Structures are given as C-alpha cells and as structure tokens.
Amino acid sequence: MGHVVNLFRGYAAVELAAQIGVAIVIGIVLALLVAVTKNILPGIFFHIVFNIGGTITNASVSAQSSLLIVILIISLFYAIYLSKFLHGKNKA
C-alpha cells in the first residue's frame, strides 16, 4: 500500500496497478524465501538491487517495463520452485 503515494508523484493509475501487482508477486516470493532459508537478508539484498535497477531504468519506460516483466516471470517460476520445496520439506 505504500506504493499508492506514487499517485502524487505523477504515476498513472495503470502504472501504479502494475507496480502493485509486481510488488505482491515479489513479496510472496520473498516471503517464501524467508520461510525456506530462515533468513531475511536475501530479501533485503533483493530489494536494494531492485530499487537500484528501477533507478537506472527510470529514464526509459520501455526498459523499466521490460525489467519488471523479466523480474515478474523469474519470480513466478521461483515461487513455484520454493512452494514445491516447502511442500516436499513438510512431507519429510
């Protein structure tokens, strides 16, 4: 919900909806990562790198959109992997 403030920074509603959608997916992946590793530091490191990537691609909307799509696809596959890992770990 902290991303809603971006409406006041000039983001369009569609951009904001995409940003929130990506944030939700990445948040789930990072939560799974914490559950698997019992460590929050990889999530912190990811957030730092993600913000730097957003800053670098800020000048180009197409580059930023491409980066978000790639990150979203990778995150979805990684979430599936982590879910299966957790499911297998619970069976043991």
mmCIF file of N, CA, C and O in Angstrom:
data_model
loop_
_atom_site.group_PDB
_atom_site.id
_atom_site.type_symbol
_atom_site.label_atom_id
_atom_site.label_comp_id
_atom_site.label_asym_id
_atom_site.label_seq_id
_atom_site.Cartn_x
_atom_site.Cartn_y
_atom_site.Cartn_z
ATOM 1 N N MET A 1 0.824 -1.206 0.000
ATOM 2 C CA MET A 1 0.000 0.000 0.000
ATOM 3 C C MET A 1 0.860 1.258 0.000
ATOM 4 O O MET A 1 0.382 2.317 -0.396
ATOM 5 N N GLY A 2 2.109 1.120 0.394
ATOM 6 C CA GLY A 2 2.998 2.275 0.384
ATOM 7 C C GLY A 2 3.232 2.824 -1.010
ATOM 8 O O GLY A 2 3.613 3.986 -1.170
ATOM 9 N N HIS A 3 2.978 2.000 -2.027
ATOM 10 C CA HIS A 3 3.183 2.440 -3.403
ATOM 11 C C HIS A 3 2.097 3.403 -3.877
ATOM 12 O O HIS A 3 2.281 4.081 -4.882
ATOM 13 N N VAL A 4 0.973 3.489 -3.175
ATOM 14 C CA VAL A 4 -0.108 4.386 -3.561
ATOM 15 C C VAL A 4 0.370 5.835 -3.555
ATOM 16 O O VAL A 4 -0.117 6.662 -4.340
ATOM 17 N N VAL A 5 1.340 6.155 -2.736
ATOM 18 C CA VAL A 5 1.873 7.517 -2.684
ATOM 19 C C VAL A 5 2.435 7.932 -4.042
ATOM 20 O O VAL A 5 2.526 9.124 -4.342
ATOM 21 N N ASN A 6 2.764 6.966 -4.902
ATOM 22 C CA ASN A 6 3.287 7.294 -6.228
ATOM 23 C C ASN A 6 2.260 8.006 -7.102
ATOM 24 O O ASN A 6 2.632 8.633 -8.090
ATOM 25 N N LEU A 7 0.983 7.922 -6.759
ATOM 26 C CA LEU A 7 -0.025 8.702 -7.484
ATOM 27 C C LEU A 7 0.280 10.197 -7.371
ATOM 28 O O LEU A 7 0.059 10.966 -8.302
ATOM 29 N N PHE A 8 0.801 10.604 -6.227
ATOM 30 C CA PHE A 8 1.140 12.013 -6.003
ATOM 31 C C PHE A 8 2.448 12.393 -6.671
ATOM 32 O O PHE A 8 2.787 13.559 -6.755
ATOM 33 N N ARG A 9 3.201 11.382 -7.140
ATOM 34 C CA ARG A 9 4.478 11.628 -7.814
ATOM 35 C C ARG A 9 4.322 11.618 -9.329
ATOM 36 O O ARG A 9 5.300 11.651 -10.049
ATOM 37 N N GLY A 10 3.075 11.519 -9.808
ATOM 38 C CA GLY A 10 2.833 11.612 -11.235
ATOM 39 C C GLY A 10 2.609 10.286 -11.950
ATOM 40 O O GLY A 10 2.490 10.263 -13.160
ATOM 41 N N TYR A 11 2.555 9.170 -11.218
ATOM 42 C CA TYR A 11 2.295 7.875 -11.853
ATOM 43 C C TYR A 11 0.847 7.801 -12.306
ATOM 44 O O TYR A 11 -0.055 8.267 -11.608
ATOM 45 N N ALA A 12 0.621 7.174 -13.452
ATOM 46 C CA ALA A 12 -0.741 6.926 -13.918
ATOM 47 C C ALA A 12 -1.310 5.741 -13.149
ATOM 48 O O ALA A 12 -0.556 4.926 -12.594
ATOM 49 N N ALA A 13 -2.628 5.623 -13.125
ATOM 50 C CA ALA A 13 -3.278 4.531 -12.384
ATOM 51 C C ALA A 13 -2.860 3.166 -12.920
ATOM 52 O O ALA A 13 -2.672 2.224 -12.156
ATOM 53 N N VAL A 14 -2.690 3.045 -14.238
ATOM 54 C CA VAL A 14 -2.276 1.764 -14.835
ATOM 55 C C VAL A 14 -0.862 1.405 -14.389
ATOM 56 O O VAL A 14 -0.584 0.258 -14.046
ATOM 57 N N GLU A 15 0.037 2.394 -14.395
ATOM 58 C CA GLU A 15 1.409 2.156 -13.933
ATOM 59 C C GLU A 15 1.411 1.728 -12.467
ATOM 60 O O GLU A 15 2.132 0.813 -12.083
ATOM 61 N N LEU A 16 0.598 2.395 -11.677
ATOM 62 C CA LEU A 16 0.528 2.077 -10.256
ATOM 63 C C LEU A 16 -0.028 0.673 -10.037
ATOM 64 O O LEU A 16 0.498 -0.083 -9.215
ATOM 65 N N ALA A 17 -1.065 0.293 -10.800
ATOM 66 C CA ALA A 17 -1.632 -1.055 -10.677
ATOM 67 C C ALA A 17 -0.597 -2.110 -11.042
ATOM 68 O O ALA A 17 -0.477 -3.129 -10.356
ATOM 69 N N ALA A 18 0.176 -1.861 -12.094
ATOM 70 C CA ALA A 18 1.240 -2.795 -12.487
ATOM 71 C C ALA A 18 2.295 -2.883 -11.396
ATOM 72 O O ALA A 18 2.762 -3.977 -11.048
ATOM 73 N N GLN A 19 2.659 -1.742 -10.838
ATOM 74 C CA GLN A 19 3.656 -1.707 -9.775
ATOM 75 C C GLN A 19 3.188 -2.489 -8.549
ATOM 76 O O GLN A 19 3.946 -3.261 -7.960
ATOM 77 N N ILE A 20 1.933 -2.327 -8.181
ATOM 78 C CA ILE A 20 1.386 -3.029 -7.023
ATOM 79 C C ILE A 20 1.308 -4.530 -7.304
ATOM 80 O O ILE A 20 1.636 -5.355 -6.445
ATOM 81 N N GLY A 21 0.896 -4.899 -8.515
ATOM 82 C CA GLY A 21 0.840 -6.318 -8.880
ATOM 83 C C GLY A 21 2.197 -6.985 -8.800
ATOM 84 O O GLY A 21 2.343 -8.078 -8.237
ATOM 85 N N VAL A 22 3.201 -6.322 -9.345
ATOM 86 C CA VAL A 22 4.567 -6.859 -9.283
ATOM 87 C C VAL A 22 5.032 -6.924 -7.828
ATOM 88 O O VAL A 22 5.651 -7.911 -7.413
ATOM 89 N N ALA A 23 4.725 -5.904 -7.042
ATOM 90 C CA ALA A 23 5.135 -5.890 -5.633
ATOM 91 C C ALA A 23 4.511 -7.056 -4.863
ATOM 92 O O ALA A 23 5.165 -7.666 -4.010
ATOM 93 N N ILE A 24 3.262 -7.383 -5.169
ATOM 94 C CA ILE A 24 2.592 -8.506 -4.492
ATOM 95 C C ILE A 24 3.281 -9.822 -4.835
ATOM 96 O O ILE A 24 3.586 -10.624 -3.944
ATOM 97 N N VAL A 25 3.532 -10.043 -6.125
ATOM 98 C CA VAL A 25 4.183 -11.297 -6.543
ATOM 99 C C VAL A 25 5.571 -11.410 -5.933
ATOM 100 O O VAL A 25 5.942 -12.446 -5.369
ATOM 101 N N ILE A 26 6.350 -10.348 -6.017
ATOM 102 C CA ILE A 26 7.699 -10.378 -5.460
ATOM 103 C C ILE A 26 7.642 -10.539 -3.943
ATOM 104 O O ILE A 26 8.460 -11.245 -3.358
ATOM 105 N N GLY A 27 6.671 -9.916 -3.291
ATOM 106 C CA GLY A 27 6.517 -10.071 -1.844
ATOM 107 C C GLY A 27 6.248 -11.513 -1.450
ATOM 108 O O GLY A 27 6.801 -12.011 -0.458
ATOM 109 N N ILE A 28 5.427 -12.197 -2.229
ATOM 110 C CA ILE A 28 5.158 -13.619 -1.950
ATOM 111 C C ILE A 28 6.420 -14.439 -2.122
ATOM 112 O O ILE A 28 6.744 -15.296 -1.292
ATOM 113 N N VAL A 29 7.172 -14.174 -3.197
ATOM 114 C CA VAL A 29 8.414 -14.907 -3.433
ATOM 115 C C VAL A 29 9.405 -14.656 -2.301
ATOM 116 O O VAL A 29 10.032 -15.590 -1.787
ATOM 117 N N LEU A 30 9.526 -13.409 -1.875
ATOM 118 C CA LEU A 30 10.467 -13.099 -0.796
ATOM 119 C C LEU A 30 10.023 -13.720 0.525
ATOM 120 O O LEU A 30 10.850 -14.168 1.317
ATOM 121 N N ALA A 31 8.709 -13.778 0.765
ATOM 122 C CA ALA A 31 8.200 -14.433 1.977
ATOM 123 C C ALA A 31 8.526 -15.926 1.940
ATOM 124 O O ALA A 31 8.928 -16.509 2.960
ATOM 125 N N LEU A 32 8.349 -16.551 0.778
ATOM 126 C CA LEU A 32 8.720 -17.969 0.642
ATOM 127 C C LEU A 32 10.216 -18.160 0.856
ATOM 128 O O LEU A 32 10.644 -19.134 1.475
ATOM 129 N N LEU A 33 11.005 -17.232 0.335
ATOM 130 C CA LEU A 33 12.454 -17.313 0.508
ATOM 131 C C LEU A 33 12.835 -17.258 1.982
ATOM 132 O O LEU A 33 13.683 -18.019 2.447
ATOM 133 N N VAL A 34 12.183 -16.387 2.734
ATOM 134 C CA VAL A 34 12.442 -16.314 4.177
ATOM 135 C C VAL A 34 12.013 -17.612 4.855
ATOM 136 O O VAL A 34 12.718 -18.136 5.726
ATOM 137 N N ALA A 35 10.880 -18.171 4.431
ATOM 138 C CA ALA A 35 10.405 -19.426 5.026
ATOM 139 C C ALA A 35 11.388 -20.566 4.765
ATOM 140 O O ALA A 35 11.599 -21.407 5.634
ATOM 141 N N VAL A 36 11.979 -20.583 3.571
ATOM 142 C CA VAL A 36 12.903 -21.664 3.223
ATOM 143 C C VAL A 36 14.256 -21.468 3.893
ATOM 144 O O VAL A 36 14.828 -22.395 4.458
ATOM 145 N N THR A 37 14.789 -20.244 3.841
ATOM 146 C CA THR A 37 16.150 -20.008 4.331
ATOM 147 C C THR A 37 16.211 -19.613 5.804
ATOM 148 O O THR A 37 17.291 -19.643 6.393
ATOM 149 N N LYS A 38 15.070 -19.203 6.372
ATOM 150 C CA LYS A 38 15.030 -18.691 7.750
ATOM 151 C C LYS A 38 15.955 -17.479 7.911
ATOM 152 O O LYS A 38 16.561 -17.260 8.946
ATOM 153 N N ASN A 39 16.050 -16.699 6.819
ATOM 154 C CA ASN A 39 16.945 -15.552 6.815
ATOM 155 C C ASN A 39 16.295 -14.434 5.991
ATOM 156 O O ASN A 39 15.871 -14.663 4.863
ATOM 157 N N ILE A 40 16.252 -13.234 6.528
ATOM 158 C CA ILE A 40 15.627 -12.105 5.831
ATOM 159 C C ILE A 40 16.629 -11.349 4.955
ATOM 160 O O ILE A 40 16.242 -10.573 4.091
ATOM 161 N N LEU A 41 17.917 -11.592 5.124
ATOM 162 C CA LEU A 41 18.932 -10.834 4.394
ATOM 163 C C LEU A 41 18.844 -10.980 2.870
ATOM 164 O O LEU A 41 19.035 -9.976 2.164
ATOM 165 N N PRO A 42 18.549 -12.159 2.303
ATOM 166 C CA PRO A 42 18.412 -12.207 0.837
ATOM 167 C C PRO A 42 17.298 -11.287 0.326
ATOM 168 O O PRO A 42 17.443 -10.660 -0.722
ATOM 169 N N GLY A 43 16.222 -11.167 1.061
ATOM 170 C CA GLY A 43 15.132 -10.272 0.676
ATOM 171 C C GLY A 43 15.550 -8.813 0.732
ATOM 172 O O GLY A 43 15.190 -8.014 -0.134
ATOM 173 N N ILE A 44 16.305 -8.469 1.750
ATOM 174 C CA ILE A 44 16.811 -7.094 1.870
ATOM 175 C C ILE A 44 17.741 -6.781 0.709
ATOM 176 O O ILE A 44 17.644 -5.731 0.076
ATOM 177 N N PHE A 45 18.642 -7.725 0.405
ATOM 178 C CA PHE A 45 19.575 -7.536 -0.710
ATOM 179 C C PHE A 45 18.815 -7.397 -2.022
ATOM 180 O O PHE A 45 19.103 -6.522 -2.832
ATOM 181 N N PHE A 46 17.788 -8.249 -2.230
ATOM 182 C CA PHE A 46 16.992 -8.175 -3.445
ATOM 183 C C PHE A 46 16.321 -6.807 -3.566
ATOM 184 O O PHE A 46 16.300 -6.208 -4.637
ATOM 185 N N HIS A 47 15.753 -6.314 -2.490
ATOM 186 C CA HIS A 47 15.051 -5.026 -2.518
ATOM 187 C C HIS A 47 16.012 -3.898 -2.895
ATOM 188 O O HIS A 47 15.662 -3.007 -3.686
ATOM 189 N N ILE A 48 17.217 -3.934 -2.369
ATOM 190 C CA ILE A 48 18.227 -2.921 -2.704
ATOM 191 C C ILE A 48 18.548 -2.972 -4.192
ATOM 192 O O ILE A 48 18.540 -1.950 -4.878
ATOM 193 N N VAL A 49 18.824 -4.184 -4.700
ATOM 194 C CA VAL A 49 19.167 -4.337 -6.113
ATOM 195 C C VAL A 49 17.981 -3.943 -7.003
ATOM 196 O O VAL A 49 18.155 -3.290 -8.037
ATOM 197 N N PHE A 50 16.781 -4.320 -6.600
ATOM 198 C CA PHE A 50 15.580 -3.981 -7.360
ATOM 199 C C PHE A 50 15.407 -2.470 -7.449
ATOM 200 O O PHE A 50 15.104 -1.926 -8.517
ATOM 201 N N ASN A 51 15.598 -1.768 -6.341
ATOM 202 C CA ASN A 51 15.467 -0.307 -6.346
ATOM 203 C C ASN A 51 16.547 0.350 -7.196
ATOM 204 O O ASN A 51 16.274 1.333 -7.890
ATOM 205 N N ILE A 52 17.757 -0.181 -7.153
ATOM 206 C CA ILE A 52 18.829 0.358 -7.994
ATOM 207 C C ILE A 52 18.474 0.156 -9.466
ATOM 208 O O ILE A 52 18.647 1.052 -10.284
ATOM 209 N N GLY A 53 17.956 -1.035 -9.795
ATOM 210 C CA GLY A 53 17.536 -1.306 -11.175
ATOM 211 C C GLY A 53 16.449 -0.352 -11.622
ATOM 212 O O GLY A 53 16.446 0.120 -12.761
ATOM 213 N N GLY A 54 15.512 -0.047 -10.739
ATOM 214 C CA GLY A 54 14.450 0.901 -11.057
ATOM 215 C C GLY A 54 14.987 2.304 -11.276
ATOM 216 O O GLY A 54 14.500 3.034 -12.139
ATOM 217 N N THR A 55 16.000 2.670 -10.525
ATOM 218 C CA THR A 55 16.611 3.986 -10.677
ATOM 219 C C THR A 55 17.363 4.080 -11.998
ATOM 220 O O THR A 55 17.272 5.086 -12.701
ATOM 221 N N ILE A 56 18.067 3.023 -12.354
ATOM 222 C CA ILE A 56 18.843 3.013 -13.597
ATOM 223 C C ILE A 56 17.931 3.077 -14.811
ATOM 224 O O ILE A 56 18.231 3.761 -15.784
ATOM 225 N N THR A 57 16.817 2.359 -14.778
ATOM 226 C CA THR A 57 15.922 2.307 -15.935
ATOM 227 C C THR A 57 14.839 3.376 -15.893
ATOM 228 O O THR A 57 13.975 3.399 -16.758
ATOM 229 N N ASN A 58 14.887 4.275 -14.932
ATOM 230 C CA ASN A 58 13.842 5.288 -14.754
ATOM 231 C C ASN A 58 13.695 6.195 -15.974
ATOM 232 O O ASN A 58 12.608 6.672 -16.260
ATOM 233 N N ALA A 59 14.768 6.429 -16.703
ATOM 234 C CA ALA A 59 14.713 7.332 -17.846
ATOM 235 C C ALA A 59 13.975 6.711 -19.031
ATOM 236 O O ALA A 59 13.501 7.418 -19.904
ATOM 237 N N SER A 60 13.865 5.384 -19.062
ATOM 238 C CA SER A 60 13.239 4.713 -20.196
ATOM 239 C C SER A 60 12.082 3.851 -19.715
ATOM 240 O O SER A 60 12.280 2.867 -19.015
ATOM 241 N N VAL A 61 10.879 4.220 -20.130
ATOM 242 C CA VAL A 61 9.690 3.471 -19.720
ATOM 243 C C VAL A 61 9.737 2.057 -20.288
ATOM 244 O O VAL A 61 9.389 1.101 -19.607
ATOM 245 N N SER A 62 10.199 1.901 -21.527
ATOM 246 C CA SER A 62 10.244 0.567 -22.124
ATOM 247 C C SER A 62 11.266 -0.318 -21.415
ATOM 248 O O SER A 62 11.011 -1.504 -21.200
ATOM 249 N N ALA A 63 12.410 0.244 -21.026
ATOM 250 C CA ALA A 63 13.412 -0.541 -20.296
ATOM 251 C C ALA A 63 12.880 -0.939 -18.928
ATOM 252 O O ALA A 63 13.084 -2.068 -18.478
ATOM 253 N N GLN A 64 12.196 -0.026 -18.279
ATOM 254 C CA GLN A 64 11.631 -0.316 -16.964
ATOM 255 C C GLN A 64 10.544 -1.382 -17.071
ATOM 256 O O GLN A 64 10.493 -2.305 -16.256
ATOM 257 N N SER A 65 9.698 -1.290 -18.072
ATOM 258 C CA SER A 65 8.647 -2.292 -18.273
ATOM 259 C C SER A 65 9.250 -3.660 -18.574
ATOM 260 O O SER A 65 8.799 -4.676 -18.041
ATOM 261 N N SER A 66 10.270 -3.683 -19.416
ATOM 262 C CA SER A 66 10.936 -4.949 -19.745
ATOM 263 C C SER A 66 11.565 -5.567 -18.505
ATOM 264 O O SER A 66 11.452 -6.776 -18.286
ATOM 265 N N LEU A 67 12.222 -4.748 -17.694
ATOM 266 C CA LEU A 67 12.838 -5.248 -16.466
ATOM 267 C C LEU A 67 11.783 -5.811 -15.526
ATOM 268 O O LEU A 67 11.963 -6.894 -14.960
ATOM 269 N N LEU A 68 10.661 -5.132 -15.377
ATOM 270 C CA LEU A 68 9.594 -5.614 -14.499
ATOM 271 C C LEU A 68 9.003 -6.930 -14.993
ATOM 272 O O LEU A 68 8.740 -7.836 -14.198
ATOM 273 N N ILE A 69 8.828 -7.057 -16.295
ATOM 274 C CA ILE A 69 8.288 -8.301 -16.848
ATOM 275 C C ILE A 69 9.249 -9.453 -16.616
ATOM 276 O O ILE A 69 8.838 -10.545 -16.196
ATOM 277 N N VAL A 70 10.531 -9.232 -16.854
ATOM 278 C CA VAL A 70 11.535 -10.284 -16.627
ATOM 279 C C VAL A 70 11.561 -10.680 -15.158
ATOM 280 O O VAL A 70 11.560 -11.868 -14.817
ATOM 281 N N ILE A 71 11.567 -9.699 -14.260
ATOM 282 C CA ILE A 71 11.592 -9.987 -12.824
ATOM 283 C C ILE A 71 10.323 -10.722 -12.411
ATOM 284 O O ILE A 71 10.369 -11.661 -11.611
ATOM 285 N N LEU A 72 9.189 -10.332 -12.951
ATOM 286 C CA LEU A 72 7.929 -10.984 -12.619
ATOM 287 C C LEU A 72 7.935 -12.449 -13.069
ATOM 288 O O LEU A 72 7.550 -13.334 -12.298
ATOM 289 N N ILE A 73 8.403 -12.724 -14.265
ATOM 290 C CA ILE A 73 8.455 -14.098 -14.766
ATOM 291 C C ILE A 73 9.403 -14.945 -13.923
ATOM 292 O O ILE A 73 9.055 -16.054 -13.505
ATOM 293 N N ILE A 74 10.577 -14.413 -13.644
ATOM 294 C CA ILE A 74 11.541 -15.144 -12.809
ATOM 295 C C ILE A 74 10.951 -15.385 -11.425
ATOM 296 O O ILE A 74 11.074 -16.478 -10.866
ATOM 297 N N SER A 75 10.297 -14.375 -10.870
ATOM 298 C CA SER A 75 9.707 -14.502 -9.534
ATOM 299 C C SER A 75 8.617 -15.566 -9.492
ATOM 300 O O SER A 75 8.522 -16.328 -8.532
ATOM 301 N N LEU A 76 7.791 -15.615 -10.533
ATOM 302 C CA LEU A 76 6.731 -16.618 -10.566
ATOM 303 C C LEU A 76 7.308 -18.036 -10.601
ATOM 304 O O LEU A 76 6.860 -18.909 -9.850
ATOM 305 N N PHE A 77 8.293 -18.261 -11.457
ATOM 306 C CA PHE A 77 8.914 -19.587 -11.514
ATOM 307 C C PHE A 77 9.616 -19.932 -10.201
ATOM 308 O O PHE A 77 9.549 -21.060 -9.732
ATOM 309 N N TYR A 78 10.268 -18.938 -9.602
ATOM 310 C CA TYR A 78 10.959 -19.179 -8.336
ATOM 311 C C TYR A 78 9.960 -19.451 -7.218
ATOM 312 O O TYR A 78 10.203 -20.289 -6.346
ATOM 313 N N ALA A 79 8.822 -18.776 -7.239
ATOM 314 C CA ALA A 79 7.779 -19.020 -6.231
ATOM 315 C C ALA A 79 7.258 -20.448 -6.351
ATOM 316 O O ALA A 79 7.038 -21.126 -5.336
ATOM 317 N N ILE A 80 7.067 -20.907 -7.566
ATOM 318 C CA ILE A 80 6.621 -22.295 -7.769
ATOM 319 C C ILE A 80 7.670 -23.263 -7.232
ATOM 320 O O ILE A 80 7.341 -24.226 -6.526
ATOM 321 N N TYR A 81 8.928 -22.999 -7.544
ATOM 322 C CA TYR A 81 10.011 -23.852 -7.043
ATOM 323 C C TYR A 81 10.035 -23.858 -5.513
ATOM 324 O O TYR A 81 10.124 -24.932 -4.892
ATOM 325 N N LEU A 82 9.978 -22.690 -4.899
ATOM 326 C CA LEU A 82 10.027 -22.614 -3.437
ATOM 327 C C LEU A 82 8.820 -23.301 -2.811
ATOM 328 O O LEU A 82 8.940 -23.958 -1.771
ATOM 329 N N SER A 83 7.649 -23.156 -3.424
ATOM 330 C CA SER A 83 6.452 -23.821 -2.908
ATOM 331 C C SER A 83 6.615 -25.328 -2.924
ATOM 332 O O SER A 83 6.276 -26.014 -1.963
ATOM 333 N N LYS A 84 7.147 -25.852 -4.014
ATOM 334 C CA LYS A 84 7.375 -27.296 -4.109
ATOM 335 C C LYS A 84 8.426 -27.737 -3.102
ATOM 336 O O LYS A 84 8.314 -28.797 -2.509
ATOM 337 N N PHE A 85 9.451 -26.901 -2.889
ATOM 338 C CA PHE A 85 10.488 -27.213 -1.912
ATOM 339 C C PHE A 85 9.888 -27.277 -0.512
ATOM 340 O O PHE A 85 10.151 -28.208 0.242
ATOM 341 N N LEU A 86 9.061 -26.295 -0.179
ATOM 342 C CA LEU A 86 8.427 -26.284 1.141
ATOM 343 C C LEU A 86 7.477 -27.458 1.293
ATOM 344 O O LEU A 86 7.405 -28.079 2.343
ATOM 345 N N HIS A 87 6.739 -27.770 0.235
ATOM 346 C CA HIS A 87 5.799 -28.895 0.272
ATOM 347 C C HIS A 87 6.555 -30.211 0.488
ATOM 348 O O HIS A 87 6.142 -31.032 1.297
ATOM 349 N N GLY A 88 7.672 -30.391 -0.221
ATOM 350 C CA GLY A 88 8.497 -31.592 -0.047
ATOM 351 C C GLY A 88 9.129 -31.661 1.323
ATOM 352 O O GLY A 88 9.265 -32.723 1.913
ATOM 353 N N LYS A 89 9.502 -30.518 1.857
ATOM 354 C CA LYS A 89 10.127 -30.467 3.190
ATOM 355 C C LYS A 89 9.106 -30.838 4.263
ATOM 356 O O LYS A 89 9.457 -31.483 5.247
ATOM 357 N N ASN A 90 7.862 -30.435 4.081
ATOM 358 C CA ASN A 90 6.817 -30.751 5.062
ATOM 359 C C ASN A 90 6.477 -32.231 5.060
ATOM 360 O O ASN A 90 6.026 -32.766 6.070
ATOM 361 N N LYS A 91 6.652 -32.905 3.920
ATOM 362 C CA LYS A 91 6.372 -34.342 3.858
ATOM 363 C C LYS A 91 7.408 -35.144 4.616
ATOM 364 O O LYS A 91 7.111 -36.213 5.127
ATOM 365 N N ALA A 92 8.638 -34.628 4.665
ATOM 366 C CA ALA A 92 9.731 -35.376 5.314
ATOM 367 C C ALA A 92 9.639 -35.375 6.809
ATOM 368 O O ALA A 92 8.935 -34.846 7.501
#
